[in-house]
């Protein structure tokens, strides 16, 4: 198989059976050790995957054809033909197979992660450019010049990968409408402010870098010509055109043009930093609009992610008849033979499940029979004015929020005095709400737990023999073995 064919087939296993990933995982941790199908089968069984040895053998051969594995050429000392074929049937992972496995598993493990951006790499880039400007490109030793070029491009390659992935993640997340409570808090409290800080820092760091790149630009040709170093340069000097060696970044003028395009704007073409800044601002604006939409009705009222996941579990565990019932109940996806309008006993004398073949002739409305539509004729009724109902609902909601705020204020006042006064029923409900969350945070093994809700912080701590009593109008609430603190949230 040619190298061009291997480049495409080594990824074939990703879309096939999960067994292939499990088998490659066995070889990936062996440092190119040779394994027989029997040994692979045993290691898969130890990992919890039971497969027949014949199935494993077929999977190994397929991976060998794709280029992920190869057959060992070493058979060692053999005494019989059977021993020869047994030792000949040993597999080991190829270099490209190892790299593809690491790449695929790394992508799948981090597909939902939001990667941080280290702007300290821009400082390294600036220092590298300053060191390069202090060198005389025409007389400096080639190895020292090549080292200075690497000091410029290494941090830039890492920075460009990080910031591109970060803003790509933002663009992907901006269209999410199924945020759960934790994701909502992440966006509203962390990500929006983080992006603003990063953009400001990036803007300040880009100015001196663009000035240094403009200073280096006149001698880029000399730097590229004299800084040729490493294996690629030696292969080129030897005239070995058939051997392909990856060049280091900065070894071509195109690399310097790409670096300059990140920080220097030209007429009609803004720099990559400015483009990313503009895209990030647009994405954050969209995120803010989505967060505003969610905050109007509350996260629980607009995000149905948990409900849809639970429904998906029901579908995965249901048989065919039950799945049809779930589809009908959840989405109204009824079978075609059950479609129809509601009718009374006099106009619809048979059950809705009766086949159309056996049912009597349906009664078709005149408008549908004569005109082919069911459009209503005549005057339309006036749209009801629901201003009073809307005003009533808003007033009732404001009253509920006012009472909840009063209950929280009473709870904080009682907590400050050590719960010597009796709590009213609304204040008791607020206490139970925060106390339940704090005890859940405490868990069975932790020594303390706390929670902050709507401006109230409740902290509990294990203290054997301690009794906390809260008097209420309905009786006394006693908490055994826990010390409780209720105070305003910071």
PDB file of N, CA and C in Angstrom, residues 166-234:
ATOM      1  N   UNK A 166      -9.914  27.890  21.311  1.00  0.00           N
ATOM      2  CA  UNK A 166     -10.752  28.536  22.324  1.00  0.00           C
ATOM      3  C   UNK A 166     -11.910  29.287  21.677  1.00  0.00           C
ATOM      4  N   UNK A 167     -11.600  30.101  20.660  1.00  0.00           N
ATOM      5  CA  UNK A 167     -12.673  30.869  20.033  1.00  0.00           C
ATOM      6  C   UNK A 167     -13.560  29.979  19.164  1.00  0.00           C
ATOM      7  N   UNK A 168     -13.028  28.876  18.645  1.00  0.00           N
ATOM      8  CA  UNK A 168     -13.897  27.930  17.944  1.00  0.00           C
ATOM      9  C   UNK A 168     -14.892  27.305  18.907  1.00  0.00           C
ATOM     10  N   UNK A 169     -14.445  27.038  20.148  1.00  0.00           N
ATOM     11  CA  UNK A 169     -15.368  26.506  21.157  1.00  0.00           C
ATOM     12  C   UNK A 169     -16.449  27.518  21.507  1.00  0.00           C
ATOM     13  N   UNK A 170     -16.073  28.799  21.587  1.00  0.00           N
ATOM     14  CA  UNK A 170     -17.074  29.841  21.878  1.00  0.00           C
ATOM     15  C   UNK A 170     -18.109  29.896  20.760  1.00  0.00           C
ATOM     16  N   UNK A 171     -17.649  29.876  19.502  1.00  0.00           N
ATOM     17  CA  UNK A 171     -18.587  29.915  18.390  1.00  0.00           C
ATOM     18  C   UNK A 171     -19.506  28.703  18.380  1.00  0.00           C
ATOM     19  N   UNK A 172     -18.995  27.558  18.836  1.00  0.00           N
ATOM     20  CA  UNK A 172     -19.825  26.364  18.886  1.00  0.00           C
ATOM     21  C   UNK A 172     -20.852  26.454  20.003  1.00  0.00           C
ATOM     22  N   UNK A 173     -20.452  27.010  21.146  1.00  0.00           N
ATOM     23  CA  UNK A 173     -21.350  27.076  22.300  1.00  0.00           C
ATOM     24  C   UNK A 173     -22.397  28.168  22.173  1.00  0.00           C
ATOM     25  N   UNK A 174     -22.180  29.152  21.297  1.00  0.00           N
ATOM     26  CA  UNK A 174     -23.110  30.269  21.266  1.00  0.00           C
ATOM     27  C   UNK A 174     -24.487  29.863  20.749  1.00  0.00           C
ATOM     28  N   UNK A 175     -24.579  28.736  20.045  1.00  0.00           N
ATOM     29  CA  UNK A 175     -25.869  28.299  19.528  1.00  0.00           C
ATOM     30  C   UNK A 175     -26.551  27.285  20.433  1.00  0.00           C
ATOM     31  N   UNK A 176     -26.024  27.087  21.641  1.00  0.00           N
ATOM     32  CA  UNK A 176     -26.626  26.115  22.548  1.00  0.00           C
ATOM     33  C   UNK A 176     -27.874  26.691  23.198  1.00  0.00           C
ATOM     34  N   UNK A 177     -28.965  25.939  23.162  1.00  0.00           N
ATOM     35  CA  UNK A 177     -30.200  26.336  23.816  1.00  0.00           C
ATOM     36  C   UNK A 177     -30.630  25.323  24.871  1.00  0.00           C
ATOM     37  N   UNK A 178     -29.730  24.391  25.224  1.00  0.00           N
ATOM     38  CA  UNK A 178     -30.081  23.349  26.185  1.00  0.00           C
ATOM     39  C   UNK A 178     -29.157  23.397  27.400  1.00  0.00           C
ATOM     40  N   UNK A 179     -28.818  24.611  27.846  1.00  0.00           N
ATOM     41  CA  UNK A 179     -27.883  24.744  28.950  1.00  0.00           C
ATOM     42  C   UNK A 179     -28.516  24.248  30.243  1.00  0.00           C
ATOM     43  N   UNK A 180     -27.741  23.438  31.010  1.00  0.00           N
ATOM     44  CA  UNK A 180     -28.210  23.086  32.327  1.00  0.00           C
ATOM     45  C   UNK A 180     -27.754  24.149  33.327  1.00  0.00           C
ATOM     46  N   UNK A 181     -28.017  23.920  34.592  1.00  0.00           N
ATOM     47  CA  UNK A 181     -27.758  24.961  35.592  1.00  0.00           C
ATOM     48  C   UNK A 181     -26.277  25.290  35.712  1.00  0.00           C
ATOM     49  N   UNK A 182     -25.424  24.250  35.701  1.00  0.00           N
ATOM     50  CA  UNK A 182     -23.986  24.494  35.837  1.00  0.00           C
ATOM     51  C   UNK A 182     -23.431  25.216  34.610  1.00  0.00           C
ATOM     52  N   UNK A 183     -23.868  24.830  33.403  1.00  0.00           N
ATOM     53  CA  UNK A 183     -23.394  25.491  32.189  1.00  0.00           C
ATOM     54  C   UNK A 183     -23.884  26.937  32.130  1.00  0.00           C
ATOM     55  N   UNK A 184     -25.107  27.181  32.597  1.00  0.00           N
ATOM     56  CA  UNK A 184     -25.622  28.543  32.640  1.00  0.00           C
ATOM     57  C   UNK A 184     -24.746  29.407  33.544  1.00  0.00           C
ATOM     58  N   UNK A 185     -24.387  28.881  34.722  1.00  0.00           N
ATOM     59  CA  UNK A 185     -23.522  29.639  35.639  1.00  0.00           C
ATOM     60  C   UNK A 185     -22.140  29.851  35.039  1.00  0.00           C
ATOM     61  N   UNK A 186     -21.624  28.843  34.317  1.00  0.00           N
ATOM     62  CA  UNK A 186     -20.299  28.975  33.697  1.00  0.00           C
ATOM     63  C   UNK A 186     -20.274  30.123  32.703  1.00  0.00           C
ATOM     64  N   UNK A 187     -21.272  30.202  31.850  1.00  0.00           N
ATOM     65  CA  UNK A 187     -21.300  31.256  30.847  1.00  0.00           C
ATOM     66  C   UNK A 187     -21.541  32.619  31.479  1.00  0.00           C
ATOM     67  N   UNK A 188     -22.516  32.718  32.364  1.00  0.00           N
ATOM     68  CA  UNK A 188     -22.905  34.023  32.882  1.00  0.00           C
ATOM     69  C   UNK A 188     -21.886  34.594  33.863  1.00  0.00           C
ATOM     70  N   UNK A 189     -21.205  33.747  34.634  1.00  0.00           N
ATOM     71  CA  UNK A 189     -20.334  34.226  35.692  1.00  0.00           C
ATOM     72  C   UNK A 189     -18.851  34.140  35.351  1.00  0.00           C
ATOM     73  N   UNK A 190     -18.475  33.262  34.437  1.00  0.00           N
ATOM     74  CA  UNK A 190     -17.053  33.005  34.188  1.00  0.00           C
ATOM     75  C   UNK A 190     -16.638  33.407  32.776  1.00  0.00           C
ATOM     76  N   UNK A 191     -17.281  32.798  31.777  1.00  0.00           N
ATOM     77  CA  UNK A 191     -16.753  32.895  30.424  1.00  0.00           C
ATOM     78  C   UNK A 191     -16.823  34.302  29.855  1.00  0.00           C
ATOM     79  N   UNK A 192     -17.944  35.014  30.071  1.00  0.00           N
ATOM     80  CA  UNK A 192     -18.082  36.336  29.471  1.00  0.00           C
ATOM     81  C   UNK A 192     -17.006  37.282  30.007  1.00  0.00           C
ATOM     82  N   UNK A 193     -16.815  37.307  31.334  1.00  0.00           N
ATOM     83  CA  UNK A 193     -15.768  38.146  31.903  1.00  0.00           C
ATOM     84  C   UNK A 193     -14.379  37.705  31.506  1.00  0.00           C
ATOM     85  N   UNK A 194     -14.178  36.383  31.407  1.00  0.00           N
ATOM     86  CA  UNK A 194     -12.866  35.857  31.030  1.00  0.00           C
ATOM     87  C   UNK A 194     -12.491  36.291  29.623  1.00  0.00           C
ATOM     88  N   UNK A 195     -13.442  36.219  28.697  1.00  0.00           N
ATOM     89  CA  UNK A 195     -13.154  36.613  27.315  1.00  0.00           C
ATOM     90  C   UNK A 195     -12.803  38.090  27.244  1.00  0.00           C
ATOM     91  N   UNK A 196     -13.525  38.931  27.995  1.00  0.00           N
ATOM     92  CA  UNK A 196     -13.215  40.361  27.991  1.00  0.00           C
ATOM     93  C   UNK A 196     -11.810  40.638  28.497  1.00  0.00           C
ATOM     94  N   UNK A 197     -11.408  39.978  29.579  1.00  0.00           N
ATOM     95  CA  UNK A 197     -10.056  40.173  30.105  1.00  0.00           C
ATOM     96  C   UNK A 197      -9.003  39.701  29.110  1.00  0.00           C
ATOM     97  N   UNK A 198      -9.243  38.527  28.474  1.00  0.00           N
ATOM     98  CA  UNK A 198      -8.269  37.994  27.538  1.00  0.00           C
ATOM     99  C   UNK A 198      -8.136  38.906  26.311  1.00  0.00           C
ATOM    100  N   UNK A 199      -9.223  39.454  25.826  1.00  0.00           N
ATOM    101  CA  UNK A 199      -9.157  40.334  24.671  1.00  0.00           C
ATOM    102  C   UNK A 199      -8.367  41.598  24.988  1.00  0.00           C
ATOM    103  N   UNK A 200      -8.556  42.161  26.165  1.00  0.00           N
ATOM    104  CA  UNK A 200      -7.820  43.368  26.543  1.00  0.00           C
ATOM    105  C   UNK A 200      -6.330  43.072  26.659  1.00  0.00           C
ATOM    106  N   UNK A 201      -5.981  41.951  27.298  1.00  0.00           N
ATOM    107  CA  UNK A 201      -4.569  41.571  27.418  1.00  0.00           C
ATOM    108  C   UNK A 201      -3.957  41.286  26.051  1.00  0.00           C
ATOM    109  N   UNK A 202      -4.714  40.619  25.187  1.00  0.00           N
ATOM    110  CA  UNK A 202      -4.222  40.317  23.851  1.00  0.00           C
ATOM    111  C   UNK A 202      -3.983  41.594  23.058  1.00  0.00           C
ATOM    112  N   UNK A 203      -4.858  42.572  23.200  1.00  0.00           N
ATOM    113  CA  UNK A 203      -4.713  43.836  22.467  1.00  0.00           C
ATOM    114  C   UNK A 203      -3.443  44.563  22.905  1.00  0.00           C
ATOM    115  N   UNK A 204      -3.164  44.569  24.207  1.00  0.00           N
ATOM    116  CA  UNK A 204      -1.952  45.251  24.706  1.00  0.00           C
ATOM    117  C   UNK A 204      -0.680  44.532  24.264  1.00  0.00           C
ATOM    118  N   UNK A 205      -0.719  43.192  24.262  1.00  0.00           N
ATOM    119  CA  UNK A 205       0.494  42.439  23.925  1.00  0.00           C
ATOM    120  C   UNK A 205       0.789  42.461  22.437  1.00  0.00           C
ATOM    121  N   UNK A 206      -0.235  42.683  21.598  1.00  0.00           N
ATOM    122  CA  UNK A 206      -0.023  42.618  20.149  1.00  0.00           C
ATOM    123  C   UNK A 206       0.710  43.837  19.625  1.00  0.00           C
ATOM    124  N   UNK A 207       0.604  44.992  20.292  1.00  0.00           N
ATOM    125  CA  UNK A 207       1.223  46.217  19.770  1.00  0.00           C
ATOM    126  C   UNK A 207       2.743  46.113  19.676  1.00  0.00           C
ATOM    127  N   UNK A 208       3.471  45.773  20.757  1.00  0.00           N
ATOM    128  CA  UNK A 208       4.940  45.689  20.609  1.00  0.00           C
ATOM    129  C   UNK A 208       5.384  44.578  19.675  1.00  0.00           C
ATOM    130  N   UNK A 209       4.608  43.504  19.580  1.00  0.00           N
ATOM    131  CA  UNK A 209       4.984  42.414  18.676  1.00  0.00           C
ATOM    132  C   UNK A 209       4.888  42.881  17.229  1.00  0.00           C
ATOM    133  N   UNK A 210       3.830  43.609  16.890  1.00  0.00           N
ATOM    134  CA  UNK A 210       3.699  44.104  15.513  1.00  0.00           C
ATOM    135  C   UNK A 210       4.836  45.060  15.165  1.00  0.00           C
ATOM    136  N   UNK A 211       5.273  45.897  16.133  1.00  0.00           N
ATOM    137  CA  UNK A 211       6.392  46.796  15.875  1.00  0.00           C
ATOM    138  C   UNK A 211       7.687  46.022  15.648  1.00  0.00           C
ATOM    139  N   UNK A 212       7.919  44.967  16.429  1.00  0.00           N
ATOM    140  CA  UNK A 212       9.131  44.162  16.247  1.00  0.00           C
ATOM    141  C   UNK A 212       9.111  43.404  14.921  1.00  0.00           C
ATOM    142  N   UNK A 213       7.929  42.904  14.518  1.00  0.00           N
ATOM    143  CA  UNK A 213       7.843  42.203  13.238  1.00  0.00           C
ATOM    144  C   UNK A 213       8.119  43.152  12.075  1.00  0.00           C
ATOM    145  N   UNK A 214       7.639  44.399  12.176  1.00  0.00           N
ATOM    146  CA  UNK A 214       7.947  45.380  11.131  1.00  0.00           C
ATOM    147  C   UNK A 214       9.440  45.666  11.066  1.00  0.00           C
ATOM    148  N   UNK A 215      10.122  45.622  12.209  1.00  0.00           N
ATOM    149  CA  UNK A 215      11.571  45.838  12.223  1.00  0.00           C
ATOM    150  C   UNK A 215      12.330  44.662  11.627  1.00  0.00           C
ATOM    151  N   UNK A 216      11.820  43.442  11.814  1.00  0.00           N
ATOM    152  CA  UNK A 216      12.505  42.250  11.309  1.00  0.00           C
ATOM    153  C   UNK A 216      12.220  42.013   9.823  1.00  0.00           C
ATOM    154  N   UNK A 217      11.109  42.524   9.316  1.00  0.00           N
ATOM    155  CA  UNK A 217      10.659  42.212   7.958  1.00  0.00           C
ATOM    156  C   UNK A 217      11.736  42.441   6.887  1.00  0.00           C
ATOM    157  N   UNK A 218      12.537  43.521   6.909  1.00  0.00           N
ATOM    158  CA  UNK A 218      13.520  43.719   5.829  1.00  0.00           C
ATOM    159  C   UNK A 218      14.581  42.633   5.741  1.00  0.00           C
ATOM    160  N   UNK A 219      14.869  41.920   6.825  1.00  0.00           N
ATOM    161  CA  UNK A 219      15.944  40.918   6.806  1.00  0.00           C
ATOM    162  C   UNK A 219      15.389  39.494   6.857  1.00  0.00           C
ATOM    163  N   UNK A 220      14.101  39.321   6.584  1.00  0.00           N
ATOM    164  CA  UNK A 220      13.523  37.973   6.631  1.00  0.00           C
ATOM    165  C   UNK A 220      14.179  37.073   5.592  1.00  0.00           C
ATOM    166  N   UNK A 221      14.422  37.585   4.373  1.00  0.00           N
ATOM    167  CA  UNK A 221      15.064  36.771   3.347  1.00  0.00           C
ATOM    168  C   UNK A 221      16.432  36.266   3.773  1.00  0.00           C
ATOM    169  N   UNK A 222      17.219  37.150   4.406  1.00  0.00           N
ATOM    170  CA  UNK A 222      18.547  36.742   4.880  1.00  0.00           C
ATOM    171  C   UNK A 222      18.436  35.716   5.996  1.00  0.00           C
ATOM    172  N   UNK A 223      17.460  35.896   6.898  1.00  0.00           N
ATOM    173  CA  UNK A 223      17.280  34.952   8.010  1.00  0.00           C
ATOM    174  C   UNK A 223      16.899  33.576   7.488  1.00  0.00           C
ATOM    175  N   UNK A 224      15.973  33.530   6.525  1.00  0.00           N
ATOM    176  CA  UNK A 224      15.547  32.241   5.976  1.00  0.00           C
ATOM    177  C   UNK A 224      16.699  31.546   5.269  1.00  0.00           C
ATOM    178  N   UNK A 225      17.532  32.302   4.589  1.00  0.00           N
ATOM    179  CA  UNK A 225      18.644  31.718   3.836  1.00  0.00           C
ATOM    180  C   UNK A 225      19.746  31.207   4.749  1.00  0.00           C
ATOM    181  N   UNK A 226      20.049  31.943   5.833  1.00  0.00           N
ATOM    182  CA  UNK A 226      21.205  31.586   6.665  1.00  0.00           C
ATOM    183  C   UNK A 226      20.833  30.740   7.873  1.00  0.00           C
ATOM    184  N   UNK A 227      19.527  30.693   8.222  1.00  0.00           N
ATOM    185  CA  UNK A 227      19.143  29.951   9.429  1.00  0.00           C
ATOM    186  C   UNK A 227      18.761  28.519   9.127  1.00  0.00           C
ATOM    187  N   UNK A 228      19.027  28.048   7.904  1.00  0.00           N
ATOM    188  CA  UNK A 228      18.703  26.663   7.556  1.00  0.00           C
ATOM    189  C   UNK A 228      19.532  25.726   8.421  1.00  0.00           C
ATOM    190  N   UNK A 229      18.856  24.930   9.240  1.00  0.00           N
ATOM    191  CA  UNK A 229      19.555  24.053  10.176  1.00  0.00           C
ATOM    192  C   UNK A 229      18.703  22.811  10.370  1.00  0.00           C
ATOM    193  N   UNK A 230      19.276  21.793  10.939  1.00  0.00           N
ATOM    194  CA  UNK A 230      18.526  20.609  11.280  1.00  0.00           C
ATOM    195  C   UNK A 230      18.544  19.574  10.179  1.00  0.00           C
ATOM    196  N   UNK A 231      17.718  18.526  10.347  1.00  0.00           N
ATOM    197  CA  UNK A 231      17.703  17.394   9.438  1.00  0.00           C
ATOM    198  C   UNK A 231      17.210  17.782   8.054  1.00  0.00           C
ATOM    199  N   UNK A 232      16.188  18.628   7.977  1.00  0.00           N
ATOM    200  CA  UNK A 232      15.636  19.005   6.677  1.00  0.00           C
ATOM    201  C   UNK A 232      16.689  19.697   5.822  1.00  0.00           C
ATOM    202  N   UNK A 233      17.478  20.605   6.442  1.00  0.00           N
ATOM    203  CA  UNK A 233      18.514  21.298   5.679  1.00  0.00           C
ATOM    204  C   UNK A 233      19.586  20.329   5.191  1.00  0.00           C
ATOM    205  N   UNK A 234      19.968  19.370   6.015  1.00  0.00           N
ATOM    206  CA  UNK A 234      20.999  18.420   5.593  1.00  0.00           C
ATOM    207  C   UNK A 234      20.493  17.504   4.481  1.00  0.00           C
TER     208      UNK A 234
END
